[in-house]
PDB file of C-alpha atoms and ligand atoms in Angstrom:
ATOM      1  CA  MET K   1      84.684  86.336 105.836  1.00  0.00           C
ATOM      2  CA  SER K   2      83.816  89.178 108.186  1.00  0.00           C
ATOM      3  CA  LEU K   3      85.341  92.546 108.878  1.00  0.00           C
ATOM      4  CA  ALA K   4      86.430  91.278 112.302  1.00  0.00           C
ATOM      5  CA  GLU K   5      88.240  88.312 110.770  1.00  0.00           C
ATOM      6  CA  ILE K   6      90.096  90.503 108.287  1.00  0.00           C
ATOM      7  CA  THR K   7      91.050  92.932 111.046  1.00  0.00           C
ATOM      8  CA  ASP K   8      92.320  90.005 113.082  1.00  0.00           C
ATOM      9  CA  ARG K   9      94.411  88.740 110.175  1.00  0.00           C
ATOM     10  CA  ILE K  10      95.864  92.238 109.697  1.00  0.00           C
ATOM     11  CA  HIS K  11      96.818  92.391 113.368  1.00  0.00           C
ATOM     12  CA  LYS K  12      98.481  88.970 113.159  1.00  0.00           C
ATOM     13  CA  ALA K  13     100.385  89.971 110.005  1.00  0.00           C
ATOM     14  CA  CYS K  14     101.558  93.153 111.758  1.00  0.00           C
ATOM     15  CA  ALA K  15     102.695  91.196 114.802  1.00  0.00           C
ATOM     16  CA  ALA K  16     104.571  88.711 112.601  1.00  0.00           C
ATOM     17  CA  ALA K  17     106.332  91.604 110.866  1.00  0.00           C
ATOM     18  CA  GLY K  18     107.122  93.366 114.138  1.00  0.00           C
ATOM     19  CA  ARG K  19     104.886  96.281 113.186  1.00  0.00           C
ATOM     20  CA  ASP K  20     102.281  98.277 115.093  1.00  0.00           C
ATOM     21  CA  ALA K  21      98.715  97.295 114.221  1.00  0.00           C
ATOM     22  CA  GLU K  22      97.985 101.023 113.828  1.00  0.00           C
ATOM     23  CA  SER K  23     100.537 101.307 111.047  1.00  0.00           C
ATOM     24  CA  VAL K  24      98.190  99.619 108.561  1.00  0.00           C
ATOM     25  CA  GLN K  25      94.862 101.045 107.410  1.00  0.00           C
ATOM     26  CA  LEU K  26      92.203  98.729 106.061  1.00  0.00           C
ATOM     27  CA  ILE K  27      90.447 100.214 103.040  1.00  0.00           C
ATOM     28  CA  ALA K  28      87.189  98.290 102.594  1.00  0.00           C
ATOM     29  CA  VAL K  29      86.685  98.244  98.823  1.00  0.00           C
ATOM     30  CA  SER K  30      82.944  98.617  98.331  1.00  0.00           C
ATOM     31  CA  LYS K  31      82.767  98.940  94.522  1.00  0.00           C
ATOM     32  CA  VAL K  32      79.815  97.158  92.931  1.00  0.00           C
ATOM     33  CA  GLN K  33      78.593  95.908  96.317  1.00  0.00           C
ATOM     34  CA  PRO K  34      74.926  96.267  97.229  1.00  0.00           C
ATOM     35  CA  ASN K  35      74.308  99.185  99.582  1.00  0.00           C
ATOM     36  CA  GLU K  36      73.038  96.944 102.365  1.00  0.00           C
ATOM     37  CA  ARG K  37      76.381  95.136 102.524  1.00  0.00           C
ATOM     38  CA  VAL K  38      78.225  98.446 102.693  1.00  0.00           C
ATOM     39  CA  GLU K  39      75.860  99.699 105.348  1.00  0.00           C
ATOM     40  CA  ALA K  40      76.415  96.564 107.445  1.00  0.00           C
ATOM     41  CA  VAL K  41      80.136  97.345 107.521  1.00  0.00           C
ATOM     42  CA  LEU K  42      79.412 100.996 108.392  1.00  0.00           C
ATOM     43  CA  LYS K  43      77.207  99.795 111.260  1.00  0.00           C
ATOM     44  CA  GLU K  44      80.111  97.708 112.551  1.00  0.00           C
ATOM     45  CA  GLY K  45      81.952 100.996 112.909  1.00  0.00           C
ATOM     46  CA  HIS K  46      84.280 100.855 109.927  1.00  0.00           C
ATOM     47  CA  ARG K  47      84.844 104.213 108.195  1.00  0.00           C
ATOM     48  CA  ILE K  48      87.605 103.730 105.603  1.00  0.00           C
ATOM     49  CA  PHE K  49      86.291 102.728 102.179  1.00  0.00           C
ATOM     50  CA  GLY K  50      87.553 102.466  98.620  1.00  0.00           C
ATOM     51  CA  GLU K  51      85.795 102.959  95.300  1.00  0.00           C
ATOM     52  CA  ASN K  52      87.243 102.731  91.833  1.00  0.00           C
ATOM     53  CA  ARG K  53      84.750 104.750  89.811  1.00  0.00           C
ATOM     54  CA  VAL K  54      83.924 108.396  90.443  1.00  0.00           C
ATOM     55  CA  GLN K  55      80.405 108.012  89.085  1.00  0.00           C
ATOM     56  CA  GLU K  56      79.603 105.084  91.342  1.00  0.00           C
ATOM     57  CA  ALA K  57      81.132 106.797  94.374  1.00  0.00           C
ATOM     58  CA  ALA K  58      79.054 109.906  93.676  1.00  0.00           C
ATOM     59  CA  GLY K  59      75.927 107.776  93.633  1.00  0.00           C
ATOM     60  CA  LYS K  60      76.259 106.416  97.152  1.00  0.00           C
ATOM     61  CA  TRP K  61      78.798 108.166  99.368  1.00  0.00           C
ATOM     62  CA  PRO K  62      77.155 111.592  99.776  1.00  0.00           C
ATOM     63  CA  ASP K  63      74.126 109.808 101.282  1.00  0.00           C
ATOM     64  CA  PHE K  64      76.251 107.580 103.517  1.00  0.00           C
ATOM     65  CA  ARG K  65      78.115 110.681 104.703  1.00  0.00           C
ATOM     66  CA  THR K  66      74.858 112.273 105.784  1.00  0.00           C
ATOM     67  CA  ALA K  67      74.071 109.204 107.870  1.00  0.00           C
ATOM     68  CA  TYR K  68      77.545 108.339 109.241  1.00  0.00           C
ATOM     69  CA  ASP K  69      80.278 110.613 110.602  1.00  0.00           C
ATOM     70  CA  GLY K  70      83.942 110.403 109.789  1.00  0.00           C
ATOM     71  CA  ILE K  71      83.875 108.581 106.472  1.00  0.00           C
ATOM     72  CA  ASP K  72      87.303 108.414 104.839  1.00  0.00           C
ATOM     73  CA  LEU K  73      86.904 107.651 101.153  1.00  0.00           C
ATOM     74  CA  HIS K  74      89.749 106.511  98.896  1.00  0.00           C
ATOM     75  CA  LEU K  75      89.544 106.571  95.123  1.00  0.00           C
ATOM     76  CA  ILE K  76      91.541 103.575  93.897  1.00  0.00           C
ATOM     77  CA  GLY K  77      90.566 103.349  90.218  1.00  0.00           C
ATOM     78  CA  PRO K  78      91.770 105.126  87.060  1.00  0.00           C
ATOM     79  CA  LEU K  79      90.889 108.821  87.011  1.00  0.00           C
ATOM     80  CA  GLN K  80      90.046 110.807  83.880  1.00  0.00           C
ATOM     81  CA  THR K  81      90.995 114.475  84.038  1.00  0.00           C
ATOM     82  CA  ASN K  82      87.420 115.556  83.315  1.00  0.00           C
ATOM     83  CA  LYS K  83      86.325 113.791  86.535  1.00  0.00           C
ATOM     84  CA  ALA K  84      89.171 115.155  88.657  1.00  0.00           C
ATOM     85  CA  ARG K  85      87.167 117.955  90.251  1.00  0.00           C
ATOM     86  CA  GLN K  86      84.376 115.605  91.273  1.00  0.00           C
ATOM     87  CA  ALA K  87      86.910 113.082  92.587  1.00  0.00           C
ATOM     88  CA  MET K  88      88.568 115.766  94.719  1.00  0.00           C
ATOM     89  CA  GLU K  89      85.219 116.726  96.198  1.00  0.00           C
ATOM     90  CA  LEU K  90      84.262 113.136  96.995  1.00  0.00           C
ATOM     91  CA  ALA K  91      87.466 111.488  98.186  1.00  0.00           C
ATOM     92  CA  GLN K  92      89.982 112.171 100.956  1.00  0.00           C
ATOM     93  CA  SER K  93      92.668 110.196  99.092  1.00  0.00           C
ATOM     94  CA  ILE K  94      93.369 109.423  95.445  1.00  0.00           C
ATOM     95  CA  HIS K  95      95.608 106.392  94.846  1.00  0.00           C
ATOM     96  CA  THR K  96      95.895 106.604  91.092  1.00  0.00           C
ATOM     97  CA  LEU K  97      97.984 109.608  90.132  1.00  0.00           C
ATOM     98  CA  ASP K  98      99.636 108.085  87.084  1.00  0.00           C
ATOM     99  CA  ARG K  99     100.521 110.782  84.540  1.00  0.00           C
ATOM    100  CA  PRO K 100     101.693 114.387  84.184  1.00  0.00           C
ATOM    101  CA  LYS K 101      98.437 115.601  82.647  1.00  0.00           C
ATOM    102  CA  LEU K 102      96.460 114.434  85.674  1.00  0.00           C
ATOM    103  CA  ALA K 103      99.051 115.942  88.028  1.00  0.00           C
ATOM    104  CA  LYS K 104      98.687 119.310  86.286  1.00  0.00           C
ATOM    105  CA  THR K 105      94.902 119.185  86.506  1.00  0.00           C
ATOM    106  CA  LEU K 106      94.957 118.254  90.199  1.00  0.00           C
ATOM    107  CA  ALA K 107      97.479 121.021  90.903  1.00  0.00           C
ATOM    108  CA  ARG K 108      95.339 123.612  89.138  1.00  0.00           C
ATOM    109  CA  LEU K 109      92.203 122.526  91.027  1.00  0.00           C
ATOM    110  CA  ALA K 110      94.100 122.437  94.325  1.00  0.00           C
ATOM    111  CA  GLN K 111      95.202 126.044  93.732  1.00  0.00           C
ATOM    112  CA  GLU K 112      91.697 127.060  92.879  1.00  0.00           C
ATOM    113  CA  THR K 113      89.952 125.345  95.800  1.00  0.00           C
ATOM    114  CA  GLY K 114      92.697 125.570  98.404  1.00  0.00           C
ATOM    115  CA  SER K 115      92.585 121.873  99.185  1.00  0.00           C
ATOM    116  CA  CYS K 116      93.686 118.552  97.761  1.00  0.00           C
ATOM    117  CA  PRO K 117      93.177 114.929  98.783  1.00  0.00           C
ATOM    118  CA  ASP K 118      96.199 112.882  99.829  1.00  0.00           C
ATOM    119  CA  LEU K 119      97.802 111.487  96.694  1.00  0.00           C
ATOM    120  CA  TYR K 120      99.474 108.181  95.890  1.00  0.00           C
ATOM    121  CA  ILE K 121     101.365 107.657  92.673  1.00  0.00           C
ATOM    122  CA  GLN K 122     100.462 104.441  90.890  1.00  0.00           C
ATOM    123  CA  VAL K 123     103.491 102.496  89.702  1.00  0.00           C
ATOM    124  CA  ASN K 124     103.120  99.855  86.995  1.00  0.00           C
ATOM    125  CA  THR K 125     105.555  97.485  88.694  1.00  0.00           C
ATOM    126  CA  GLY K 126     104.867  94.677  86.239  1.00  0.00           C
ATOM    127  CA  GLU K 127     105.372  96.995  83.231  1.00  0.00           C
ATOM    128  CA  GLU K 128     102.109  95.687  81.770  1.00  0.00           C
ATOM    129  CA  GLY K 129     100.984  97.352  78.559  1.00  0.00           C
ATOM    130  CA  GLN K 130      97.303  97.608  79.486  1.00  0.00           C
ATOM    131  CA  LYS K 131      97.849  98.750  83.056  1.00  0.00           C
ATOM    132  CA  ALA K 132      97.917 102.316  84.336  1.00  0.00           C
ATOM    133  CA  GLY K 133     100.800 103.697  86.311  1.00  0.00           C
ATOM    134  CA  VAL K 134     104.244 105.127  85.745  1.00  0.00           C
ATOM    135  CA  LEU K 135     107.030 102.697  84.924  1.00  0.00           C
ATOM    136  CA  PRO K 136     109.414 101.983  87.801  1.00  0.00           C
ATOM    137  CA  ALA K 137     112.269 103.652  85.888  1.00  0.00           C
ATOM    138  CA  GLN K 138     110.221 106.846  85.547  1.00  0.00           C
ATOM    139  CA  ALA K 139     108.876 106.905  89.086  1.00  0.00           C
ATOM    140  CA  ASP K 140     111.611 109.060  90.667  1.00  0.00           C
ATOM    141  CA  ALA K 141     111.225 111.759  88.025  1.00  0.00           C
ATOM    142  CA  PHE K 142     107.440 111.746  88.331  1.00  0.00           C
ATOM    143  CA  VAL K 143     107.561 112.012  92.132  1.00  0.00           C
ATOM    144  CA  LYS K 144     109.826 115.069  91.725  1.00  0.00           C
ATOM    145  CA  GLU K 145     107.533 116.572  89.113  1.00  0.00           C
ATOM    146  CA  ALA K 146     104.425 116.142  91.299  1.00  0.00           C
ATOM    147  CA  ARG K 147     106.200 117.567  94.342  1.00  0.00           C
ATOM    148  CA  ALA K 148     107.325 120.573  92.315  1.00  0.00           C
ATOM    149  CA  MET K 149     103.628 121.267  91.693  1.00  0.00           C
ATOM    150  CA  ASP K 150     103.083 121.301  95.475  1.00  0.00           C
ATOM    151  CA  LEU K 151     100.883 118.226  95.293  1.00  0.00           C
ATOM    152  CA  PRO K 152     100.519 116.302  98.590  1.00  0.00           C
ATOM    153  CA  VAL K 153     102.177 113.055  97.487  1.00  0.00           C
ATOM    154  CA  LYS K 154     101.965 110.644 100.424  1.00  0.00           C
ATOM    155  CA  GLY K 155     103.116 107.424  98.854  1.00  0.00           C
ATOM    156  CA  LEU K 156     102.986 104.876  96.068  1.00  0.00           C
ATOM    157  CA  MET K 157     100.418 102.331  94.948  1.00  0.00           C
ATOM    158  CA  CYS K 158     100.633  99.180  92.829  1.00  0.00           C
ATOM    159  CA  ILE K 159      98.471  96.361  91.480  1.00  0.00           C
ATOM    160  CA  PRO K 160     100.748  93.387  90.754  1.00  0.00           C
ATOM    161  CA  PRO K 161     100.164  91.271  87.624  1.00  0.00           C
ATOM    162  CA  VAL K 162      97.647  88.521  88.388  1.00  0.00           C
ATOM    163  CA  ASP K 163      99.939  85.681  87.382  1.00  0.00           C
ATOM    164  CA  GLU K 164     103.066  86.694  89.299  1.00  0.00           C
ATOM    165  CA  GLU K 165     104.211  86.422  92.893  1.00  0.00           C
ATOM    166  CA  PRO K 166     103.008  89.737  94.354  1.00  0.00           C
ATOM    167  CA  SER K 167     105.797  89.920  96.945  1.00  0.00           C
ATOM    168  CA  LEU K 168     108.342  90.824  94.251  1.00  0.00           C
ATOM    169  CA  HIS K 169     106.169  93.773  93.245  1.00  0.00           C
ATOM    170  CA  PHE K 170     105.532  94.853  96.830  1.00  0.00           C
ATOM    171  CA  ALA K 171     109.272  94.797  97.521  1.00  0.00           C
ATOM    172  CA  LEU K 172     109.971  96.855  94.403  1.00  0.00           C
ATOM    173  CA  LEU K 173     107.312  99.428  95.339  1.00  0.00           C
ATOM    174  CA  ALA K 174     108.753  99.687  98.860  1.00  0.00           C
ATOM    175  CA  LYS K 175     112.235 100.263  97.435  1.00  0.00           C
ATOM    176  CA  VAL K 176     111.071 103.029  95.070  1.00  0.00           C
ATOM    177  CA  ALA K 177     109.140 104.678  97.922  1.00  0.00           C
ATOM    178  CA  GLU K 178     112.086 104.553 100.273  1.00  0.00           C
ATOM    179  CA  ARG K 179     114.556 106.118  97.881  1.00  0.00           C
ATOM    180  CA  ASN K 180     112.063 108.943  97.313  1.00  0.00           C
ATOM    181  CA  GLY K 181     111.417 109.526 100.997  1.00  0.00           C
ATOM    182  CA  LEU K 182     107.786 108.416 100.770  1.00  0.00           C
ATOM    183  CA  THR K 183     106.217 106.561 103.699  1.00  0.00           C
ATOM    184  CA  GLY K 184     102.835 105.530 102.268  1.00  0.00           C
ATOM    185  CA  LEU K 185     102.483 102.172 100.534  1.00  0.00           C
ATOM    186  CA  SER K 186      99.075 101.270  99.093  1.00  0.00           C
ATOM    187  CA  MET K 187      99.417  97.597  98.271  1.00  0.00           C
ATOM    188  CA  GLY K 188      97.753  94.276  99.031  1.00  0.00           C
ATOM    189  CA  MET K 189      94.245  93.033  98.185  1.00  0.00           C
ATOM    190  CA  SER K 190      92.061  90.132  99.376  1.00  0.00           C
ATOM    191  CA  GLY K 191      94.445  87.450  98.155  1.00  0.00           C
ATOM    192  CA  ASP K 192      97.735  88.932  99.280  1.00  0.00           C
ATOM    193  CA  PHE K 193      97.332  91.611 101.960  1.00  0.00           C
ATOM    194  CA  GLU K 194      99.344  89.672 104.533  1.00  0.00           C
ATOM    195  CA  ARG K 195     102.315  89.481 102.172  1.00  0.00           C
ATOM    196  CA  ALA K 196     101.937  93.208 101.511  1.00  0.00           C
ATOM    197  CA  ILE K 197     101.982  93.960 105.243  1.00  0.00           C
ATOM    198  CA  ALA K 198     105.155  91.888 105.616  1.00  0.00           C
ATOM    199  CA  LEU K 199     106.741  94.194 103.028  1.00  0.00           C
ATOM    200  CA  GLY K 200     105.574  97.451 104.553  1.00  0.00           C
ATOM    201  CA  ALA K 201     102.046  98.198 103.266  1.00  0.00           C
ATOM    202  CA  THR K 202     100.424 101.129 105.073  1.00  0.00           C
ATOM    203  CA  HIS K 203      97.099 100.808 103.201  1.00  0.00           C
ATOM    204  CA  VAL K 204      95.638  97.464 102.178  1.00  0.00           C
ATOM    205  CA  ARG K 205      92.689  97.513  99.759  1.00  0.00           C
ATOM    206  CA  VAL K 206      90.412  94.590 100.560  1.00  0.00           C
ATOM    207  CA  GLY K 207      87.094  94.032  98.805  1.00  0.00           C
ATOM    208  CA  SER K 208      85.752  90.548  98.216  1.00  0.00           C
ATOM    209  CA  ALA K 209      87.218  89.069 101.415  1.00  0.00           C
ATOM    210  CA  ILE K 210      85.051  91.477 103.421  1.00  0.00           C
ATOM    211  CA  PHE K 211      81.944  91.886 101.294  1.00  0.00           C
ATOM    212  CA  GLY K 212      81.818  88.611  99.422  1.00  0.00           C
ATOM    213  CA  GLU K 213      82.344  88.050  95.712  1.00  0.00           C
ATOM    214  CA  ARG K 214      81.331  90.872  93.403  1.00  0.00           C
ATOM    215  CA  THR K 215      78.507  89.860  91.106  1.00  0.00           C
ATOM    216  CA  THR K 216      79.610  92.181  88.296  1.00  0.00           C
ATOM    217  CA  ALA K 217      83.038  93.275  87.163  1.00  0.00           C
ATOM    218  CA  GLY K 218      84.537  96.176  89.065  1.00  0.00           C
TER     219      GLY K 218
HETATM  220  C1  PLP U   1      88.733  95.929  93.319  1.00  0.00           C
HETATM  221  C2  PLP U   1      90.041  96.428  93.776  1.00  0.00           C
HETATM  222  C3  PLP U   1      90.610  95.990  94.991  1.00  0.00           C
HETATM  223  C4  PLP U   1      89.963  94.925  95.873  1.00  0.00           C
HETATM  224  O1  PLP U   1      90.091  93.673  95.292  1.00  0.00           O
HETATM  225  P1  PLP U   1      89.697  92.334  96.107  1.00  0.00           P
HETATM  226  O2  PLP U   1      90.452  91.293  95.418  1.00  0.00           O
HETATM  227  O3  PLP U   1      88.231  92.207  96.005  1.00  0.00           O
HETATM  228  O4  PLP U   1      90.148  92.516  97.501  1.00  0.00           O
HETATM  229  C5  PLP U   1      91.816  96.528  95.379  1.00  0.00           C
HETATM  230  N1  PLP U   1      92.443  97.458  94.629  1.00  0.00           N
HETATM  231  C6  PLP U   1      91.937  97.912  93.467  1.00  0.00           C
HETATM  232  C7  PLP U   1      92.683  98.941  92.706  1.00  0.00           C
HETATM  233  C8  PLP U   1      90.726  97.405  92.998  1.00  0.00           C
HETATM  234  O5  PLP U   1      90.229  97.874  91.840  1.00  0.00           O
END
């Protein structure tokens, strides 16, 4: 599929939900993709990208930034505290704030540098043991804690369990966001972004549907 087709599907999903097309941002998830595929999408004029590893992002985005203006990079993968500084330098948004220790590190670095990327708190809506994110029952307290550290929390993010209907998880995330006065909802991937838009997604993270299948695990 092409970028234009995905954009068209996003517009249709917005129209069906009675939403403005501008209310949804398409994050093109470029992890593990060959540089020429990423560059083709840059040449089409797209500027919003997602990566899930700091190391990999550091290896390609500084060069792309030299060549293309206005790149908006989102870090959407798990973040270790020892990579937090590098992540803050590379990305304009971090979608995976998932624990107090990371919040404290980001807050300290934000104080020190005077700036901080937009932050999304990852919620483990499926309460999966191996998955990152705060549990839904702990989300309100963690939002408060992060706000008390003056962190720029813009919204919530989730990755639904692979074997469950994602709409239930999107609806839960939207509910937790609403009761905390958060407007950003990072949810929806290649297989389910239209359902996410129907439930209020503001950022959809689409990789393989734009770039083709990844040849190695991301
Ligand atoms: C890889 C990844 C995506 C994109 O997945 P696709 O199914 O290729 O669209 C979205 N979100 C996260 C957190 C990812 O790691």
